[in-house]
mmCIF file of C-alpha atoms in Angstrom:
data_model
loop_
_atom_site.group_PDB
_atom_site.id
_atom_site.type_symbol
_atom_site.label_atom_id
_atom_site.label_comp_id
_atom_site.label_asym_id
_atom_site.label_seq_id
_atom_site.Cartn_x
_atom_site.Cartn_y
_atom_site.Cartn_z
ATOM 1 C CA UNK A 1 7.756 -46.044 -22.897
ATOM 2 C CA UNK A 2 5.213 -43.508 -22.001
ATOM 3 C CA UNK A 3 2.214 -44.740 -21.580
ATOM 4 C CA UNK A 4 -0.953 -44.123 -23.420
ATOM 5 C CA UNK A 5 -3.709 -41.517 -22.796
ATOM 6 C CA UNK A 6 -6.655 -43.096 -22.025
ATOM 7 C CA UNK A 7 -10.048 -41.239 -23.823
ATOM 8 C CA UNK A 8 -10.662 -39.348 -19.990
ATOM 9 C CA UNK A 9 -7.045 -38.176 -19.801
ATOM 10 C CA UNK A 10 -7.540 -36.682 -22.904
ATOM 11 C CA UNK A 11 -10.496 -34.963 -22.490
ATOM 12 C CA UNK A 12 -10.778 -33.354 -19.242
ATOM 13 C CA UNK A 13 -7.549 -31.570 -18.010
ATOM 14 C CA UNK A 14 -8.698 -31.694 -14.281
ATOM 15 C CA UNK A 15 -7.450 -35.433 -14.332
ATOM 16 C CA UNK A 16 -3.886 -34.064 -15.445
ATOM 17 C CA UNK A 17 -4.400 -31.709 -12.992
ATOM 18 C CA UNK A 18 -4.503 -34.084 -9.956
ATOM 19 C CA UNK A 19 -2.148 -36.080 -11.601
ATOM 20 C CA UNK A 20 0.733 -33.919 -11.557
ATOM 21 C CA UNK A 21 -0.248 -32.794 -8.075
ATOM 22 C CA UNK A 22 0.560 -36.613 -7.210
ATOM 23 C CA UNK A 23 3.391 -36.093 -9.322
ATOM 24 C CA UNK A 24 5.026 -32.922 -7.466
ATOM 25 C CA UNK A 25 3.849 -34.752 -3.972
ATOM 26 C CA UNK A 26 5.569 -37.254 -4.694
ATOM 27 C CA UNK A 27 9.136 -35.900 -5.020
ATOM 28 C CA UNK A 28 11.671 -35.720 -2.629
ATOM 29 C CA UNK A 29 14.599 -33.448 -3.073
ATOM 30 C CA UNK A 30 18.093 -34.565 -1.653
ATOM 31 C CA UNK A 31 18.231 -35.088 2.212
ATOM 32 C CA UNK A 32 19.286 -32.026 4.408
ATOM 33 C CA UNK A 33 18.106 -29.682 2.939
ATOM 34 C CA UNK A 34 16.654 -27.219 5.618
ATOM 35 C CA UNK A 35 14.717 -24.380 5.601
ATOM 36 C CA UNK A 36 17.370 -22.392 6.121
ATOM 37 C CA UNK A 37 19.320 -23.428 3.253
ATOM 38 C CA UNK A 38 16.000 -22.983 1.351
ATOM 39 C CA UNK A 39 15.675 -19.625 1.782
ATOM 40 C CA UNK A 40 19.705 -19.296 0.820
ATOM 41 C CA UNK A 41 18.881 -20.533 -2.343
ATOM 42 C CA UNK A 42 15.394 -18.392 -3.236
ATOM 43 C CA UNK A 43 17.389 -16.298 -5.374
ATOM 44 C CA UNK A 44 18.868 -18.946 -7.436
ATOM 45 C CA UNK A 45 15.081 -20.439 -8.130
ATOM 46 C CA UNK A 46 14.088 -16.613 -8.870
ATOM 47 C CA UNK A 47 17.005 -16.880 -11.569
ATOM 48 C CA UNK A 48 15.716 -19.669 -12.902
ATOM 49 C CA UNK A 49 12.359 -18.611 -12.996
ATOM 50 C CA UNK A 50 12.809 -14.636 -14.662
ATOM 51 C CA UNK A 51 16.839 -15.213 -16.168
ATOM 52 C CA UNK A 52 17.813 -12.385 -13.083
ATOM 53 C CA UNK A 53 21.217 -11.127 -13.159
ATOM 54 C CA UNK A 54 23.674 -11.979 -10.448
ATOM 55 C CA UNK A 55 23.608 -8.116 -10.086
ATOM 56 C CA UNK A 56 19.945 -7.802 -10.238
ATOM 57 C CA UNK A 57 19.698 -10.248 -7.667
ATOM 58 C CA UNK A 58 22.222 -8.705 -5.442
ATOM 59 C CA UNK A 59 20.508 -5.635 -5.742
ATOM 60 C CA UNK A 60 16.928 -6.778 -4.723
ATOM 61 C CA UNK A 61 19.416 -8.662 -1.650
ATOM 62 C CA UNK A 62 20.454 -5.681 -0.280
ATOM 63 C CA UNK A 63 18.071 -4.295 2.520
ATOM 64 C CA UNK A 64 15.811 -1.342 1.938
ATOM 65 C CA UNK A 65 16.829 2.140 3.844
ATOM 66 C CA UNK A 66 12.532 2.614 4.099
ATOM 67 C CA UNK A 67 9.831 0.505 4.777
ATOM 68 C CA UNK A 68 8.947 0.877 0.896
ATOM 69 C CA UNK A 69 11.900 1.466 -1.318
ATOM 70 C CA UNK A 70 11.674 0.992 -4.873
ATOM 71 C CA UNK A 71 15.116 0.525 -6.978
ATOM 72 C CA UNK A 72 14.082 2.375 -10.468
ATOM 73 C CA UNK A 73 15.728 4.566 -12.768
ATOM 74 C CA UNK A 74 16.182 7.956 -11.559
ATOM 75 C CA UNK A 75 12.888 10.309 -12.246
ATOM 76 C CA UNK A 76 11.492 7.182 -13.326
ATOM 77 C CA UNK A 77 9.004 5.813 -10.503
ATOM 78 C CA UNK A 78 8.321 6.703 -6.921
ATOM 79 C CA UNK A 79 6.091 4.473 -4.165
ATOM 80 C CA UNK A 80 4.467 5.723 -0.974
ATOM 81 C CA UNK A 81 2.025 4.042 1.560
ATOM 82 C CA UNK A 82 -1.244 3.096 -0.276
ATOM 83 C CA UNK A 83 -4.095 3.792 1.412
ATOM 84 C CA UNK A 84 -6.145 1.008 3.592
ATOM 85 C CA UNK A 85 -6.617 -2.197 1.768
ATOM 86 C CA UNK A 86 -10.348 -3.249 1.125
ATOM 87 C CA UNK A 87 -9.269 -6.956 1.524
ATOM 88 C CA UNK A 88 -6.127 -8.105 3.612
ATOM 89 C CA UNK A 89 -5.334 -11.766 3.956
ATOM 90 C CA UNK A 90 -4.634 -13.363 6.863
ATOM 91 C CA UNK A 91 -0.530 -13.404 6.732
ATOM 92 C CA UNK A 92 -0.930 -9.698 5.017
ATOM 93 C CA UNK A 93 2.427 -8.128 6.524
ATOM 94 C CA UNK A 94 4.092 -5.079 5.879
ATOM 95 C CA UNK A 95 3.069 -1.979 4.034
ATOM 96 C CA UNK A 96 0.770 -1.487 1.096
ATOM 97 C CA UNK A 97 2.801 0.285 -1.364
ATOM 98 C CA UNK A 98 1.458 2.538 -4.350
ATOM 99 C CA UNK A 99 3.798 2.461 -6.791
ATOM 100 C CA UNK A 100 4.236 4.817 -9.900
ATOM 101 C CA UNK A 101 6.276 3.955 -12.913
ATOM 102 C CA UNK A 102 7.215 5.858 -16.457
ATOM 103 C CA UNK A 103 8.628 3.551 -19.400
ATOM 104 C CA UNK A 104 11.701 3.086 -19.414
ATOM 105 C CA UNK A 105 13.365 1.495 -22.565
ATOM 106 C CA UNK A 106 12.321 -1.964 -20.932
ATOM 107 C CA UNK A 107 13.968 -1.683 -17.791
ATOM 108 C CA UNK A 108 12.255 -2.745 -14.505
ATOM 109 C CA UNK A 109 12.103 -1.323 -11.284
ATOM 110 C CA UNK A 110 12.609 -3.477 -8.056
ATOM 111 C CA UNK A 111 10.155 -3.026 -5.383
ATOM 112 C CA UNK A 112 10.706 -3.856 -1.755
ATOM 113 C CA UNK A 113 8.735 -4.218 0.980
ATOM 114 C CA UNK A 114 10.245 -3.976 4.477
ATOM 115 C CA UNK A 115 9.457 -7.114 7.454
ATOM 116 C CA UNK A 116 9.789 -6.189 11.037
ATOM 117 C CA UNK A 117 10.526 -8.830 13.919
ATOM 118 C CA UNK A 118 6.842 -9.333 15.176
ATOM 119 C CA UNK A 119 5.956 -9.898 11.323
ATOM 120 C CA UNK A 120 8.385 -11.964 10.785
ATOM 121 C CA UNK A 121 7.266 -14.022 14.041
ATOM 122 C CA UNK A 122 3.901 -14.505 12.752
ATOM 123 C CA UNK A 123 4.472 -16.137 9.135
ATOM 124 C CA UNK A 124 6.488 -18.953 7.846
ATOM 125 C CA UNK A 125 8.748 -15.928 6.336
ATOM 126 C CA UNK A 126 10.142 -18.109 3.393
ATOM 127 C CA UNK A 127 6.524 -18.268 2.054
ATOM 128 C CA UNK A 128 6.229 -14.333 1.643
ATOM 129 C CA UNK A 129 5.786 -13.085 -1.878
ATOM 130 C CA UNK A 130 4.498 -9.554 -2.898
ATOM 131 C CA UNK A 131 1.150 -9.306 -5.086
ATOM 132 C CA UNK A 132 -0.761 -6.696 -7.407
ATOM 133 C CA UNK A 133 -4.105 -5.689 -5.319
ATOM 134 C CA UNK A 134 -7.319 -4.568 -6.951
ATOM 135 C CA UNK A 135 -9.837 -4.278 -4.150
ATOM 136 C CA UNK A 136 -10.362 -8.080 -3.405
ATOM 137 C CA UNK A 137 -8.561 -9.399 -6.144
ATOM 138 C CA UNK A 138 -4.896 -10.068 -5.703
ATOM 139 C CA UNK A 139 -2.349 -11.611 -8.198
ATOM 140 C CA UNK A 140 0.861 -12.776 -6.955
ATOM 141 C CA UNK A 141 4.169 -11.190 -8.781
ATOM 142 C CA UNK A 142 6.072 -13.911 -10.660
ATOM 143 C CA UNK A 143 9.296 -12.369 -10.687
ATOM 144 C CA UNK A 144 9.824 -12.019 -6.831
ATOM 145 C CA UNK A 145 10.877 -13.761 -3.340
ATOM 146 C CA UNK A 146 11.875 -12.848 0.639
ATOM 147 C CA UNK A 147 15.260 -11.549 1.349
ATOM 148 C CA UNK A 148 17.980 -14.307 2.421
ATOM 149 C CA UNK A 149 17.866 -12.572 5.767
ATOM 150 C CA UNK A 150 14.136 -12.114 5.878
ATOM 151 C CA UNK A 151 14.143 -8.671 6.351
ATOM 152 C CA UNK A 152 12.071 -7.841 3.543
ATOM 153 C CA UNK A 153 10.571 -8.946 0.247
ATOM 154 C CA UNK A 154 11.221 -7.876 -3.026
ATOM 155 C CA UNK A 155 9.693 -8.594 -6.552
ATOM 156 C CA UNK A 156 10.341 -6.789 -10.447
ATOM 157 C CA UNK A 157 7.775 -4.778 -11.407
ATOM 158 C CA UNK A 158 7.005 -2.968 -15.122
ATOM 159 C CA UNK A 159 4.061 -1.277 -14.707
ATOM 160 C CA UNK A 160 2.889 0.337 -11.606
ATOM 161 C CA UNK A 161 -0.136 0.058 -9.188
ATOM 162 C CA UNK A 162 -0.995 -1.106 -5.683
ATOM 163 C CA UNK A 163 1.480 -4.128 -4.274
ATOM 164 C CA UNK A 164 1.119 -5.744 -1.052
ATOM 165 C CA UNK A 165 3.014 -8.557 1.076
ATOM 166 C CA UNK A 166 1.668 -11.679 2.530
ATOM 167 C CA UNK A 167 2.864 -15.357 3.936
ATOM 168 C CA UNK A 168 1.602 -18.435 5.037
ATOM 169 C CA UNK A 169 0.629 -17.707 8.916
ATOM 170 C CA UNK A 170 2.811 -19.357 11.520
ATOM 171 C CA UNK A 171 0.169 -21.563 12.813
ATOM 172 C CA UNK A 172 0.335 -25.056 12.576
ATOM 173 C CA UNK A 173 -3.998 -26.097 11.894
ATOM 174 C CA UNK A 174 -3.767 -22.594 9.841
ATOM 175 C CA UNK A 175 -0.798 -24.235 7.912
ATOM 176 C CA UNK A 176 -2.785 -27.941 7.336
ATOM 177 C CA UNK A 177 -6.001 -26.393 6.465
ATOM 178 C CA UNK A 178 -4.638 -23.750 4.063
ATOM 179 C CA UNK A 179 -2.710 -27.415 2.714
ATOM 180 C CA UNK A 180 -5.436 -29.701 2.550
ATOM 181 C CA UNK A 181 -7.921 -26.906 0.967
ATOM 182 C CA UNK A 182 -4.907 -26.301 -2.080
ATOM 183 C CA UNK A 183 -5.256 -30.231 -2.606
ATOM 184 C CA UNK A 184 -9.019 -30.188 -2.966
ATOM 185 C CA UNK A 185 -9.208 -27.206 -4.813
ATOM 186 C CA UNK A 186 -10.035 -28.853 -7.603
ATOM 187 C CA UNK A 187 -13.410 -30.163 -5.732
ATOM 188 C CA UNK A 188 -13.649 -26.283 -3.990
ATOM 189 C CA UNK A 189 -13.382 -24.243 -7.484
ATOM 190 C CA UNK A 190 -17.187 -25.157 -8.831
ATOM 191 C CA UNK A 191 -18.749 -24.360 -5.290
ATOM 192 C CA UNK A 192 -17.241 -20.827 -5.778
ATOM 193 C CA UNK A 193 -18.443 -20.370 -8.940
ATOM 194 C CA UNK A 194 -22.026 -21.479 -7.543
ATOM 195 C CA UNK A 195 -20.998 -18.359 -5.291
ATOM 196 C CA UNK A 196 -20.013 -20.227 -1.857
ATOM 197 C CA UNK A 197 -17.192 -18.984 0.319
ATOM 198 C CA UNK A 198 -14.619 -20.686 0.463
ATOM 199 C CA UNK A 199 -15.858 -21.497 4.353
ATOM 200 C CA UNK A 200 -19.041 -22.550 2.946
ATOM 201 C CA UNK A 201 -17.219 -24.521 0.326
ATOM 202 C CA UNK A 202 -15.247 -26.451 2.598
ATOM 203 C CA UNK A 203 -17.998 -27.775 4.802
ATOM 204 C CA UNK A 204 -19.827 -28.821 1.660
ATOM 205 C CA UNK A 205 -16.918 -30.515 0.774
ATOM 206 C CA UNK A 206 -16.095 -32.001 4.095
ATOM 207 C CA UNK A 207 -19.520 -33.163 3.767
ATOM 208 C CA UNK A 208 -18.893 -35.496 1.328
ATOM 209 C CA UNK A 209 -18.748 -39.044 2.486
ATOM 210 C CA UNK A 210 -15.554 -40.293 0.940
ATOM 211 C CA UNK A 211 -13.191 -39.315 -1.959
ATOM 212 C CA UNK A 212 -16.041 -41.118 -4.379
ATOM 213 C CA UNK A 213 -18.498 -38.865 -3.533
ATOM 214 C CA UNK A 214 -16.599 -35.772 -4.537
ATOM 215 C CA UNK A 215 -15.021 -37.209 -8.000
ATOM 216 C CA UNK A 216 -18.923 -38.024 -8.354
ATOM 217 C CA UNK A 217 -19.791 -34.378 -8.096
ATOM 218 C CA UNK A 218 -17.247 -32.587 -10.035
ATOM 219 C CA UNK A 219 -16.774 -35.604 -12.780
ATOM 220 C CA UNK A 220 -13.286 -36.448 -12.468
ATOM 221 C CA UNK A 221 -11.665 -40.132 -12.699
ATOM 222 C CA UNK A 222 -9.333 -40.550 -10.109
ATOM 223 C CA UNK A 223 -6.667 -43.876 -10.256
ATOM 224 C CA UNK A 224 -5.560 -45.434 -7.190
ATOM 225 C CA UNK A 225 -2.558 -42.480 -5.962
ATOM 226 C CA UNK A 226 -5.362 -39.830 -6.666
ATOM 227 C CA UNK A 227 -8.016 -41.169 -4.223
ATOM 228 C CA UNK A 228 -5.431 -41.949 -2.005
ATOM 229 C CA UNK A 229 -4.045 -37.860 -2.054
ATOM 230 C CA UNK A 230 -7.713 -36.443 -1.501
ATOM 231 C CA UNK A 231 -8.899 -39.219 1.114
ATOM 232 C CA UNK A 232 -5.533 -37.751 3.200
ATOM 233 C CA UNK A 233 -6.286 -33.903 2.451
ATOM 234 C CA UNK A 234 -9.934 -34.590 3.498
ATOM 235 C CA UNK A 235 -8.944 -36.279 6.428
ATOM 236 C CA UNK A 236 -6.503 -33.846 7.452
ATOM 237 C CA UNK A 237 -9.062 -30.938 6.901
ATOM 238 C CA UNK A 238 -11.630 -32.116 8.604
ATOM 239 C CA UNK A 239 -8.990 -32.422 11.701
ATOM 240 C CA UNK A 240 -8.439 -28.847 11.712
ATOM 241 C CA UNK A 241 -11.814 -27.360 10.018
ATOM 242 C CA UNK A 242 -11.674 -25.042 12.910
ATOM 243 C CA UNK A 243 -9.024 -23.267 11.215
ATOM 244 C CA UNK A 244 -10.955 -22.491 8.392
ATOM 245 C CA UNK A 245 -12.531 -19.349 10.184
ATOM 246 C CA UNK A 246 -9.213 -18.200 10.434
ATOM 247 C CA UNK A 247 -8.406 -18.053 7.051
ATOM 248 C CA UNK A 248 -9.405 -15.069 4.894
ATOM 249 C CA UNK A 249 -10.455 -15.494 1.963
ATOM 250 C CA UNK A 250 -11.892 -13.497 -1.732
ATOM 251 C CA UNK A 251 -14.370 -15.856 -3.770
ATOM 252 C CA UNK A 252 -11.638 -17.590 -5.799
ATOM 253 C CA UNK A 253 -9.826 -19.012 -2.820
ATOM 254 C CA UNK A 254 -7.080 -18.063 -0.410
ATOM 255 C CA UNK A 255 -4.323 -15.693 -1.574
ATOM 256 C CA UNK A 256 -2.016 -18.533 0.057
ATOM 257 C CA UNK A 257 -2.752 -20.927 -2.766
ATOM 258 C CA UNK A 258 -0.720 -19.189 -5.056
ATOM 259 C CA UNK A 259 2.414 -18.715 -3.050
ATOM 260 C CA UNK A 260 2.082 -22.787 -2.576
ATOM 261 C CA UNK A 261 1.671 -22.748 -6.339
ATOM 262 C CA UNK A 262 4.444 -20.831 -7.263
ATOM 263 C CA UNK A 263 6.711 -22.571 -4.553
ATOM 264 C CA UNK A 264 5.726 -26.142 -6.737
ATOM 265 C CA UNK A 265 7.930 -24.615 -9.461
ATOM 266 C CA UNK A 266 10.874 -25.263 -7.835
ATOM 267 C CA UNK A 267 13.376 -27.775 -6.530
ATOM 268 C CA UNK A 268 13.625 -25.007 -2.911
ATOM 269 C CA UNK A 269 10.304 -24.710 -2.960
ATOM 270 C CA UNK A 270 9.126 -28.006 -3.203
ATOM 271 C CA UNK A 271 10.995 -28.632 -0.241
ATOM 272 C CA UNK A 272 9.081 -25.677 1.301
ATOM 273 C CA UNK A 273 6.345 -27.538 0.971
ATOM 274 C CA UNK A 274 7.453 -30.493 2.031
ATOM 275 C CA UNK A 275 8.484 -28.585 5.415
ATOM 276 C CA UNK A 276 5.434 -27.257 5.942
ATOM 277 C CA UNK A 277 3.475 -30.646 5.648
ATOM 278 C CA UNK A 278 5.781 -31.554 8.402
ATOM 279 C CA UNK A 279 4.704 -28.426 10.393
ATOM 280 C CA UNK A 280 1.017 -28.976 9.672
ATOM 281 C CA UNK A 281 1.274 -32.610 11.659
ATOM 282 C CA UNK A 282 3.035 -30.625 14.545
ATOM 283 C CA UNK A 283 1.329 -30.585 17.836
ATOM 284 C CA UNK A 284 3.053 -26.975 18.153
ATOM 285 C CA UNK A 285 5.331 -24.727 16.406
#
C-alpha cells in the first residue's frame, strides 16, 4: 500500500521535490543502452513528449540546406541571424536565429539550427536543445531535440522571437559541477533570490558543514536516501568547485539545468544522465 503522508510531506513541496529526485536517481533503464542508441531514440521520447508525427519527425530529421532553416508554411515565417546575444551560456553553439511567424490555422513551424564539427567536439551533443532568449533570460523549447546524426538541432515553434542552441560542455569537472549544482538546487534557489550568483551561491553552500546544516537553512526534512544524495553532490562539488568559474550563469541558475530537467522526463534521457554521471567521475574525456 502506499504509504502515508506524514504532516511535512504535506506541507512543503520541496520535500517531494528531493524525493522524486531520489526517485529518478534511482532508476536504471535496461543494460546496453549506449549513448549512441540514446540519441537514435530522441525522436521517439520527443513523440512521446508533444504526440509528433512520424512525418513531422522525419521532417525535423532531415538536415538543414542553411545554418538556420525554418520548415513553415509558405509566406508564413522567415528566420535570419539575430543579432549578438547579451547573455551566451557556456555550451551556446550555433547561430542565434530571429525568427518571424504569421498564424497559421494552428500549424507549427520547425526551426533548425545547424552544428558544425568543432561544435559538436565541444558539447556532449545529445544534451543540445534550442531555447527562447530574452536578454538574460532563456527558456528551453519543450517540443524539441538534436538530430540522430548530430548535425543540427531542431525544436516546434508557434510564435516567433529570438531562439538559440546550447549543450552541456564536453568537460568532465564542467559536467560534475553543472551535476552536483542541479542536485542542490534546491539549497542554491533562496541564495539567488537573496541576489547571489550562482558562483557566490555555491561557495555559500559548499560552506556548509554537512548536509544538516543546509536542510537547517532552507527548512527541509530530509530521510535517510535524501541526506545521503546531497552529502554525494556536495562532495562531488566541492571536488571540482574550480569549475564553477567556468560555468555561465543568469541569476536563476545555469541554462544547463533545464536540459538535465527535461532529459529526467524520459526513459533515453534518464540514461543520458546516467552517462554523464559516469563522465563526471572520469579522469578525462
Amino acid at each position: 500500500m502506499p504509504r502515508k503522508e506524514s504532516e511535512n510531506e504535506r506541507e512543503d513541496p520541496r520535500t517531494f521535490e528531493l524525493r522524486r529526485e531520489h526517485f529518478l536517481r534511482s532508476r536504471r533503464p535496461p543494460e546496453g543502452l549506449t549513448v549512441t542508441q540514446a540519441r537514435t531514440s530522441a525522436l521517439q521520447s520527443s513523440a512521446r513528449l508533444g504526440e509528433l508525427s512520424e512525418a513531422t519527425l522525419e521532417l525535423a530529421d532531415t538536415p538543414p540546406r542553411r545554418e538556420l532553416e525554418l520548415e513553415a508554411p509558405e509566406g508564413h515565417g522567415s528566420v535570419t541571424t539575430a543579432p549578438e546575444l547579451r547573455f551566451a551560456p557556456s555550451g551556446f553553439v550555433g547561430e542565434a536565429a530571429a525568427v518571424k511567424l504569421k498564424e497559421s490555422d494552428g500549424e507549427e513551424a520547425i526551426l533548425k539550427i545547424g552544428l558544425d564539427a568543432d561544435e559538436q567536439a565541444g558539447v556532449v551533443v545529445e544534451t543540445v536543445r534550442i531555447f527562447q532568449v530574452d536578454g538574460h533570460d532563456w527558456r528551453i523549447v519543450p517540443r524539441g531535440n538534436v538530430a540522430r546524426d548530430g548535425t543540427h538541432v531542431w525544436c516546434l515553434l508557434s510564435n516567433g522571437g529570438v531562439f538559440a542552441a546550447a549543450g552541456v560542455v564536453r568537460e568532465r569537472s564542467v559536467i560534475a559541477a553543472l551535476l552536483a549544482s542541479y542536485a542542490l538546487r534546491i539549497f542554491l534557489h533562496p541564495l539567488f533570490r537573496e541576489r547571489q550568483s550562482f558562483s557566490q551561491a555555491v561557495k555559500t553552500v559548499v560552506k556548509a558543514k554537512d548536509w544538516r546544516a543546509l536542510a537547517k537553512r532552507s527548512k527541509l526534512v530530509l530521510d535517510d536516501a535524501d541526506a545521503a544524495d546531497v552529502k554525494t553532490a556536495l562532495d562531488r562539488l566541492r571536488r571540482n568547485l574550480p569549475a564553477v568559474s567556468k560555468i555561465k550563469s543568469p541569476r536563476n541558475g545555469p541554462v544547463e539545468w533545464q536540459i538535465l530537467e527535461m532529459l529526467s522526463l524520459t526513459p533515453e534521457g534518464q540514461q543520458l544522465l546516467d552517462d554523464l554521471d559516469i563522465l563526471a567521475e572520469r579522469k578525462r574525456l
